[in-house]
CSV table of C-alpha atoms in Angstrom, one decimal:
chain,number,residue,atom,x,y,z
C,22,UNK,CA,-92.8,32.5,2.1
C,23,UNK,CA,-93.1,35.3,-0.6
C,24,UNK,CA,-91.4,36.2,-3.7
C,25,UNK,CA,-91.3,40.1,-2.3
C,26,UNK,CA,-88.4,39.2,0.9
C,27,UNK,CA,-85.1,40.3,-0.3
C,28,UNK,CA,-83.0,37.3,-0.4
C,29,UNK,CA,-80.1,37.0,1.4
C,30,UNK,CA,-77.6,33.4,1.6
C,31,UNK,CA,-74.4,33.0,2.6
C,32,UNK,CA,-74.5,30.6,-0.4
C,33,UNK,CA,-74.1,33.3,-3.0
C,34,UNK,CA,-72.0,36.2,-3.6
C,35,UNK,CA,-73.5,39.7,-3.9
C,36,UNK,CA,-72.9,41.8,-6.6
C,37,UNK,CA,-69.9,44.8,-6.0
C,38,UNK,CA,-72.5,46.9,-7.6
C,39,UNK,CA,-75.4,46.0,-4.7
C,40,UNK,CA,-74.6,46.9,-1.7
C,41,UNK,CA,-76.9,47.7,0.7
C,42,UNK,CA,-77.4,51.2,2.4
C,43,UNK,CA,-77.6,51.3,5.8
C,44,UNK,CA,-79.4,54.6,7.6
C,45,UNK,CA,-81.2,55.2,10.6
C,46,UNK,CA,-84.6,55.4,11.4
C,47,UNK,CA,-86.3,58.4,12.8
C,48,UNK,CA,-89.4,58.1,15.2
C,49,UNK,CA,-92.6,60.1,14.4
C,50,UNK,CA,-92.8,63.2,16.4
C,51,UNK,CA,-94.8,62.8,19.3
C,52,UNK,CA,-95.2,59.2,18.9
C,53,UNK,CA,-92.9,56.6,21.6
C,54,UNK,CA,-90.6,54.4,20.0
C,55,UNK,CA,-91.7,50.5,19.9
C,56,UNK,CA,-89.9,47.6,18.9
C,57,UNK,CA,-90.0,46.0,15.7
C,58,UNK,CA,-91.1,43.0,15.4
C,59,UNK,CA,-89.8,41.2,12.2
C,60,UNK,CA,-92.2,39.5,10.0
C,61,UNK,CA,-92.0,35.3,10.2
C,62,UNK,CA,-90.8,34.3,6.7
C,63,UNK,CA,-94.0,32.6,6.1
C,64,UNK,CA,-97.0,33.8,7.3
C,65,UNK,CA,-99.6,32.2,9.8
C,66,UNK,CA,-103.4,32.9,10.2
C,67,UNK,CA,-103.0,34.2,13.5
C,68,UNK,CA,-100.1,35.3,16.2
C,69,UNK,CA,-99.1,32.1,17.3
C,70,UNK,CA,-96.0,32.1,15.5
C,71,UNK,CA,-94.7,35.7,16.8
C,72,UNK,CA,-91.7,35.6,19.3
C,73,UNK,CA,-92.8,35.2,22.8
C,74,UNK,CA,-92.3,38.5,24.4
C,75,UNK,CA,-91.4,39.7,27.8
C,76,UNK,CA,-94.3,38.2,31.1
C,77,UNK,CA,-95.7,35.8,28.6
C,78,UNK,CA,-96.3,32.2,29.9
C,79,UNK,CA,-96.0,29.2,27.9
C,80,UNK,CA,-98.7,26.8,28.2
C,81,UNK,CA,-96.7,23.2,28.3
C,82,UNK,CA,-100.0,21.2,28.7
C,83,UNK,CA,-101.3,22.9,25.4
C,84,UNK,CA,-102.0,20.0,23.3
C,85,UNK,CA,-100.1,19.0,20.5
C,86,UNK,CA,-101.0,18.0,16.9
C,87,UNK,CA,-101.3,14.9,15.9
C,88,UNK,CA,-97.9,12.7,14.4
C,89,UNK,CA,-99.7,12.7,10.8
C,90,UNK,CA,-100.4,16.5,10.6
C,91,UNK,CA,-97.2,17.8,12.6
C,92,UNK,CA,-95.1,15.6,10.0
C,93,UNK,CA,-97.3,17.4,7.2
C,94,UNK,CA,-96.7,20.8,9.1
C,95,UNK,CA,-92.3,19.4,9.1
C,96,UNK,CA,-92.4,18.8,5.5
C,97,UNK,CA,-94.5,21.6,4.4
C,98,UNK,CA,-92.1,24.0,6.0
C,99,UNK,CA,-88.8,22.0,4.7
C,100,UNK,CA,-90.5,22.6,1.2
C,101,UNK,CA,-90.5,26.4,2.2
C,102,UNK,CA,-87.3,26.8,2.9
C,103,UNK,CA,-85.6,25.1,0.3
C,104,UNK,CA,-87.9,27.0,-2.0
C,105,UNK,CA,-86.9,30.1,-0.6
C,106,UNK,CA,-83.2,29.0,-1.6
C,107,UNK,CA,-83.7,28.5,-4.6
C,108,UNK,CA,-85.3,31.8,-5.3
C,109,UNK,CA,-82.6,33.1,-3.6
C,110,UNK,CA,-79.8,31.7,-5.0
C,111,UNK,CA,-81.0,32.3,-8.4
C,112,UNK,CA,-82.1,35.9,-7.9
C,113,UNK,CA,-78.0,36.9,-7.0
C,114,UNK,CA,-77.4,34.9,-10.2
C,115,UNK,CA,-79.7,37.2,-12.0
C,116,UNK,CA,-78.6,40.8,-10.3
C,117,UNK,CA,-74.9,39.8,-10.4
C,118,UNK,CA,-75.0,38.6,-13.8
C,119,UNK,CA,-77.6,42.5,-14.5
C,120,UNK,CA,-74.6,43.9,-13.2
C,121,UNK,CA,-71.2,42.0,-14.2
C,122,UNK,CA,-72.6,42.4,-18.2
C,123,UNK,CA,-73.3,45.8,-18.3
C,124,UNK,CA,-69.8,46.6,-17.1
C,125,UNK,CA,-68.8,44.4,-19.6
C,126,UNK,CA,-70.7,45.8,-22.5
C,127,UNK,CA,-69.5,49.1,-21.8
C,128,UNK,CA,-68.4,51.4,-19.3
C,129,UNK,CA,-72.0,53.7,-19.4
C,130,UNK,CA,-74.3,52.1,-16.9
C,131,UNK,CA,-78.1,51.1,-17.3
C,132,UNK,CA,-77.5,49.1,-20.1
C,133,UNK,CA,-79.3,45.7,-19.0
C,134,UNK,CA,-82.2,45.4,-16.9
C,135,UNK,CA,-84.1,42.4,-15.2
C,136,UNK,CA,-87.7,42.4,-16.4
C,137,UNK,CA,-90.6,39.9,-16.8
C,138,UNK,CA,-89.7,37.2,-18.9
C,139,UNK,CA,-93.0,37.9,-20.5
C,140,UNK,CA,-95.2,41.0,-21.6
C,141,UNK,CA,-94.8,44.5,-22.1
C,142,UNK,CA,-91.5,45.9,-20.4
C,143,UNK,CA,-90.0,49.3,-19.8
C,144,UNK,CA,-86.3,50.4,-19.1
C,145,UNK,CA,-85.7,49.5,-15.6
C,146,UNK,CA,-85.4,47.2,-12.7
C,147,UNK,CA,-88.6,45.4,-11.8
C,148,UNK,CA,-87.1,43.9,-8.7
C,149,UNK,CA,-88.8,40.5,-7.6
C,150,UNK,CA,-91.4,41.4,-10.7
C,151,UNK,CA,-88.5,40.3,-13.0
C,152,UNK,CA,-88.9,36.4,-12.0
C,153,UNK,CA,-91.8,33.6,-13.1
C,154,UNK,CA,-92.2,33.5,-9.5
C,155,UNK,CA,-93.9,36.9,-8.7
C,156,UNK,CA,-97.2,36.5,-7.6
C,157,UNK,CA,-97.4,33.1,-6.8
C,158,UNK,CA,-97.4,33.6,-3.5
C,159,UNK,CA,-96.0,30.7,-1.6
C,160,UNK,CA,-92.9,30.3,-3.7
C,161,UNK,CA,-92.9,27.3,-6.1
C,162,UNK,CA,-89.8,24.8,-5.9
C,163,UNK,CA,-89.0,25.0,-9.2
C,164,UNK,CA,-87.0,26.2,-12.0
C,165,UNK,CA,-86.8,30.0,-12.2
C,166,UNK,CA,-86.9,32.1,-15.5
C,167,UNK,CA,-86.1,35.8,-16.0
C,168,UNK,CA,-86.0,38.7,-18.9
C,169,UNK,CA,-82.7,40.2,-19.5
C,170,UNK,CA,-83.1,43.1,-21.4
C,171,UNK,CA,-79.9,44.3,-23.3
C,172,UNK,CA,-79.5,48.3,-24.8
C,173,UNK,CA,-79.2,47.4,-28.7
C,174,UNK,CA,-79.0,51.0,-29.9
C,175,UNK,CA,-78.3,54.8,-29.5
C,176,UNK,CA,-82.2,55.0,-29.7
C,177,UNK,CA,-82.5,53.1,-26.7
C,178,UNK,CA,-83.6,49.8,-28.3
C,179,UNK,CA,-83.6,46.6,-25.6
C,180,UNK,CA,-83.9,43.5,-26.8
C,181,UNK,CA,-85.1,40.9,-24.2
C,182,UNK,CA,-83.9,37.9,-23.2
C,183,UNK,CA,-85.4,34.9,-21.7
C,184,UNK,CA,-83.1,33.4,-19.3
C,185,UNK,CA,-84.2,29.7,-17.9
C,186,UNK,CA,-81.8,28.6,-14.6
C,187,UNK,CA,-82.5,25.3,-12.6
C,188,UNK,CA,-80.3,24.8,-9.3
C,189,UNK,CA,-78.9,20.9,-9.2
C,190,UNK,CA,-76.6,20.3,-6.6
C,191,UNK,CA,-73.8,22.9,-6.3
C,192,UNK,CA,-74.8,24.7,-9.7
C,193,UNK,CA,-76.7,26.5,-11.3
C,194,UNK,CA,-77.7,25.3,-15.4
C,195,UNK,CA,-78.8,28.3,-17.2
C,196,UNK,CA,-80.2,28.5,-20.4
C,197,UNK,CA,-80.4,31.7,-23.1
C,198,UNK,CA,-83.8,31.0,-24.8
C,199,UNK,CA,-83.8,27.5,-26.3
C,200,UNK,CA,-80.4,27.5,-26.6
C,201,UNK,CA,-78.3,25.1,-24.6
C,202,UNK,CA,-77.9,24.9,-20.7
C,203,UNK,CA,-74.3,26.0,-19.4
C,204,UNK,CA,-73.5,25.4,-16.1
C,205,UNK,CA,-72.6,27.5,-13.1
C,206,UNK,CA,-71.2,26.9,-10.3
C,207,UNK,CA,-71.9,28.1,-6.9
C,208,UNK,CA,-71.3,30.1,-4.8
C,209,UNK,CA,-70.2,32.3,-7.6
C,210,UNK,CA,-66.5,33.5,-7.9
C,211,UNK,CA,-65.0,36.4,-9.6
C,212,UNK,CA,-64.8,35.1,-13.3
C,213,UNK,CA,-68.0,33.1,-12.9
C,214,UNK,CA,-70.1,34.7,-15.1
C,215,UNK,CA,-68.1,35.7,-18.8
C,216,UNK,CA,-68.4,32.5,-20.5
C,217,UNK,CA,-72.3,33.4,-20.0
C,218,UNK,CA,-72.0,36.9,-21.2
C,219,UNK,CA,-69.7,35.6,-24.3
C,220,UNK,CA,-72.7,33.6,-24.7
C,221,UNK,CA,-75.3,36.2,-24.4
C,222,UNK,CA,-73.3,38.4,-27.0
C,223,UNK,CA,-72.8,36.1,-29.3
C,224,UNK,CA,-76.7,35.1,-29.0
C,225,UNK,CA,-77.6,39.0,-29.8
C,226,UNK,CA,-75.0,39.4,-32.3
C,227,UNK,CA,-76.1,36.1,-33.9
C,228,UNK,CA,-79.5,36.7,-34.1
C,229,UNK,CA,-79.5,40.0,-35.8
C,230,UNK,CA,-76.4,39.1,-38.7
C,231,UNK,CA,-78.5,35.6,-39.0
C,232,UNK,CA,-81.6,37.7,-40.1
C,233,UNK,CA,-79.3,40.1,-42.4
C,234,UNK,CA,-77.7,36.8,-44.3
C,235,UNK,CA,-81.3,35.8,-44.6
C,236,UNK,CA,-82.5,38.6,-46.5
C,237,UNK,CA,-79.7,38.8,-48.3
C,238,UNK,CA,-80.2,35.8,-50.1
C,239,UNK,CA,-84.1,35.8,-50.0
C,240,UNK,CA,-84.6,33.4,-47.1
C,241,UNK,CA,-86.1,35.9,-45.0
C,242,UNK,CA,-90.1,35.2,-45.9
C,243,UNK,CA,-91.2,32.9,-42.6
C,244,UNK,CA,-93.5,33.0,-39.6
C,245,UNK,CA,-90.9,32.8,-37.0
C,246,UNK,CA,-91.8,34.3,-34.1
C,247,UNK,CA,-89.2,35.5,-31.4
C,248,UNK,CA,-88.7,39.5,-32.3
C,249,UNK,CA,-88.6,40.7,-29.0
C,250,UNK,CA,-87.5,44.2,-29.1
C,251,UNK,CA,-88.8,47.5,-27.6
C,252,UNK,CA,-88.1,51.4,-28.0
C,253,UNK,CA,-88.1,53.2,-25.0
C,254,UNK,CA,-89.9,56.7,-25.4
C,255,UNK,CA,-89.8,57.8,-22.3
């Protein structure tokens, strides 16, 4: 299963601002309409796995694979779909929690982003790009981290974040950098989220007065590393 499928579990609640839009899909002129046929969550090497259509005949005397693989196959494809979960559950963390701040913040949208935790970044959404997970292909079952990138000026300075979550049980533990986990249950409820976005602004608001009081009183001359901030020109 890939990292690109929009996720979709009844074990999280969707953002108010996400909803999806629904049209209709118009047929090429000239050309007759088909059926779609949806795409199998993970993918095979050949069409074995596609939906049996319409005259087909199964073949009951095909032969079967053998107890040791088919029980690889079972838990191979249990791995899958918890993995897929996981991502799932934690990406509606992430878009809800995109969302719920910004209102919070202020009442002018596009002022928080999901980007790569890592790397060059620009003012917008990078969709499943945002997560450690793009590109892996099979998705990993494993913690997930994302960049949260907060407006910190007029001139259109973000400053990103990297956000750690881990799903244990019926929560989710998220952490803000190498601070301290806090925990979130799911599925999420109105109210969920503000302790994390007290958190978050008091992280950003921390960080910038700690480096004032620093130079201030001449403390200011290290080799941290951790400035993460970027103008966007365009």
């Amino acid at each position: 299963m890939t990292d690109d499928a929009k996720p979709n579990t009844q074990a999280t609640r969707k953002s108010k601002t996400s909803s999806p839009k629904v049209g209709k899909a118009r047929a090429l002129s000239g050309a007759p309409e088909t059926p779609a046929i949806p795409t199998p969550d993970i993918g095979t090497p050949g069409a074995d796995a596609l939906p049996i259509q319409a005259g087909e005949v199964v073949d009951e005397n095909a032969q079967s694979e053998s107890p040791r693989l088919q029980a690889l196959f079972d838990v191979a494809q249990n791995y899958g779909e918890l993995s897929f979960e996981n991502y799932a559950i934690i990406r509606n963390l992430a878009e809800t929690l995109r969302d719920e701040l910004c209102a919070w913040l202020s009442e002018t949208p596009n002022c928080v982003y999901l980007v790569p935790p890592e790397g060059r970044f620009s003012a917008k959404n990078y969709q499943s790009a945002a997560y450690s997970v793009a590109g892996k292909g099979y998705l990993p079952l494993k913690p997930i981290s994302f960049g949260l990138a907060v407006k910190v000026s007029p001139d259109k300075d973000f400053m990103r974040l990297q956000m750690h979550c881990r799903k244990e049980g019926e929560a989710v533990y998220v952490r803000i950098e190498k601070q301290r986990e806090m925990r979130v249950a799911i599925p999420l409820e109105d109210g969920a989220l503000e302790p994390l976005f007290a958190s978050i602004y008091e992280y950003l608001m921390g960080y910038f007065q700690s480096r004032i009081d620093d130079y201030d009183h001449g403390r200011y001359g290290t080799t941290e590393i951790g400035f993460d901030i970027q103008r966007m020109t365009g």
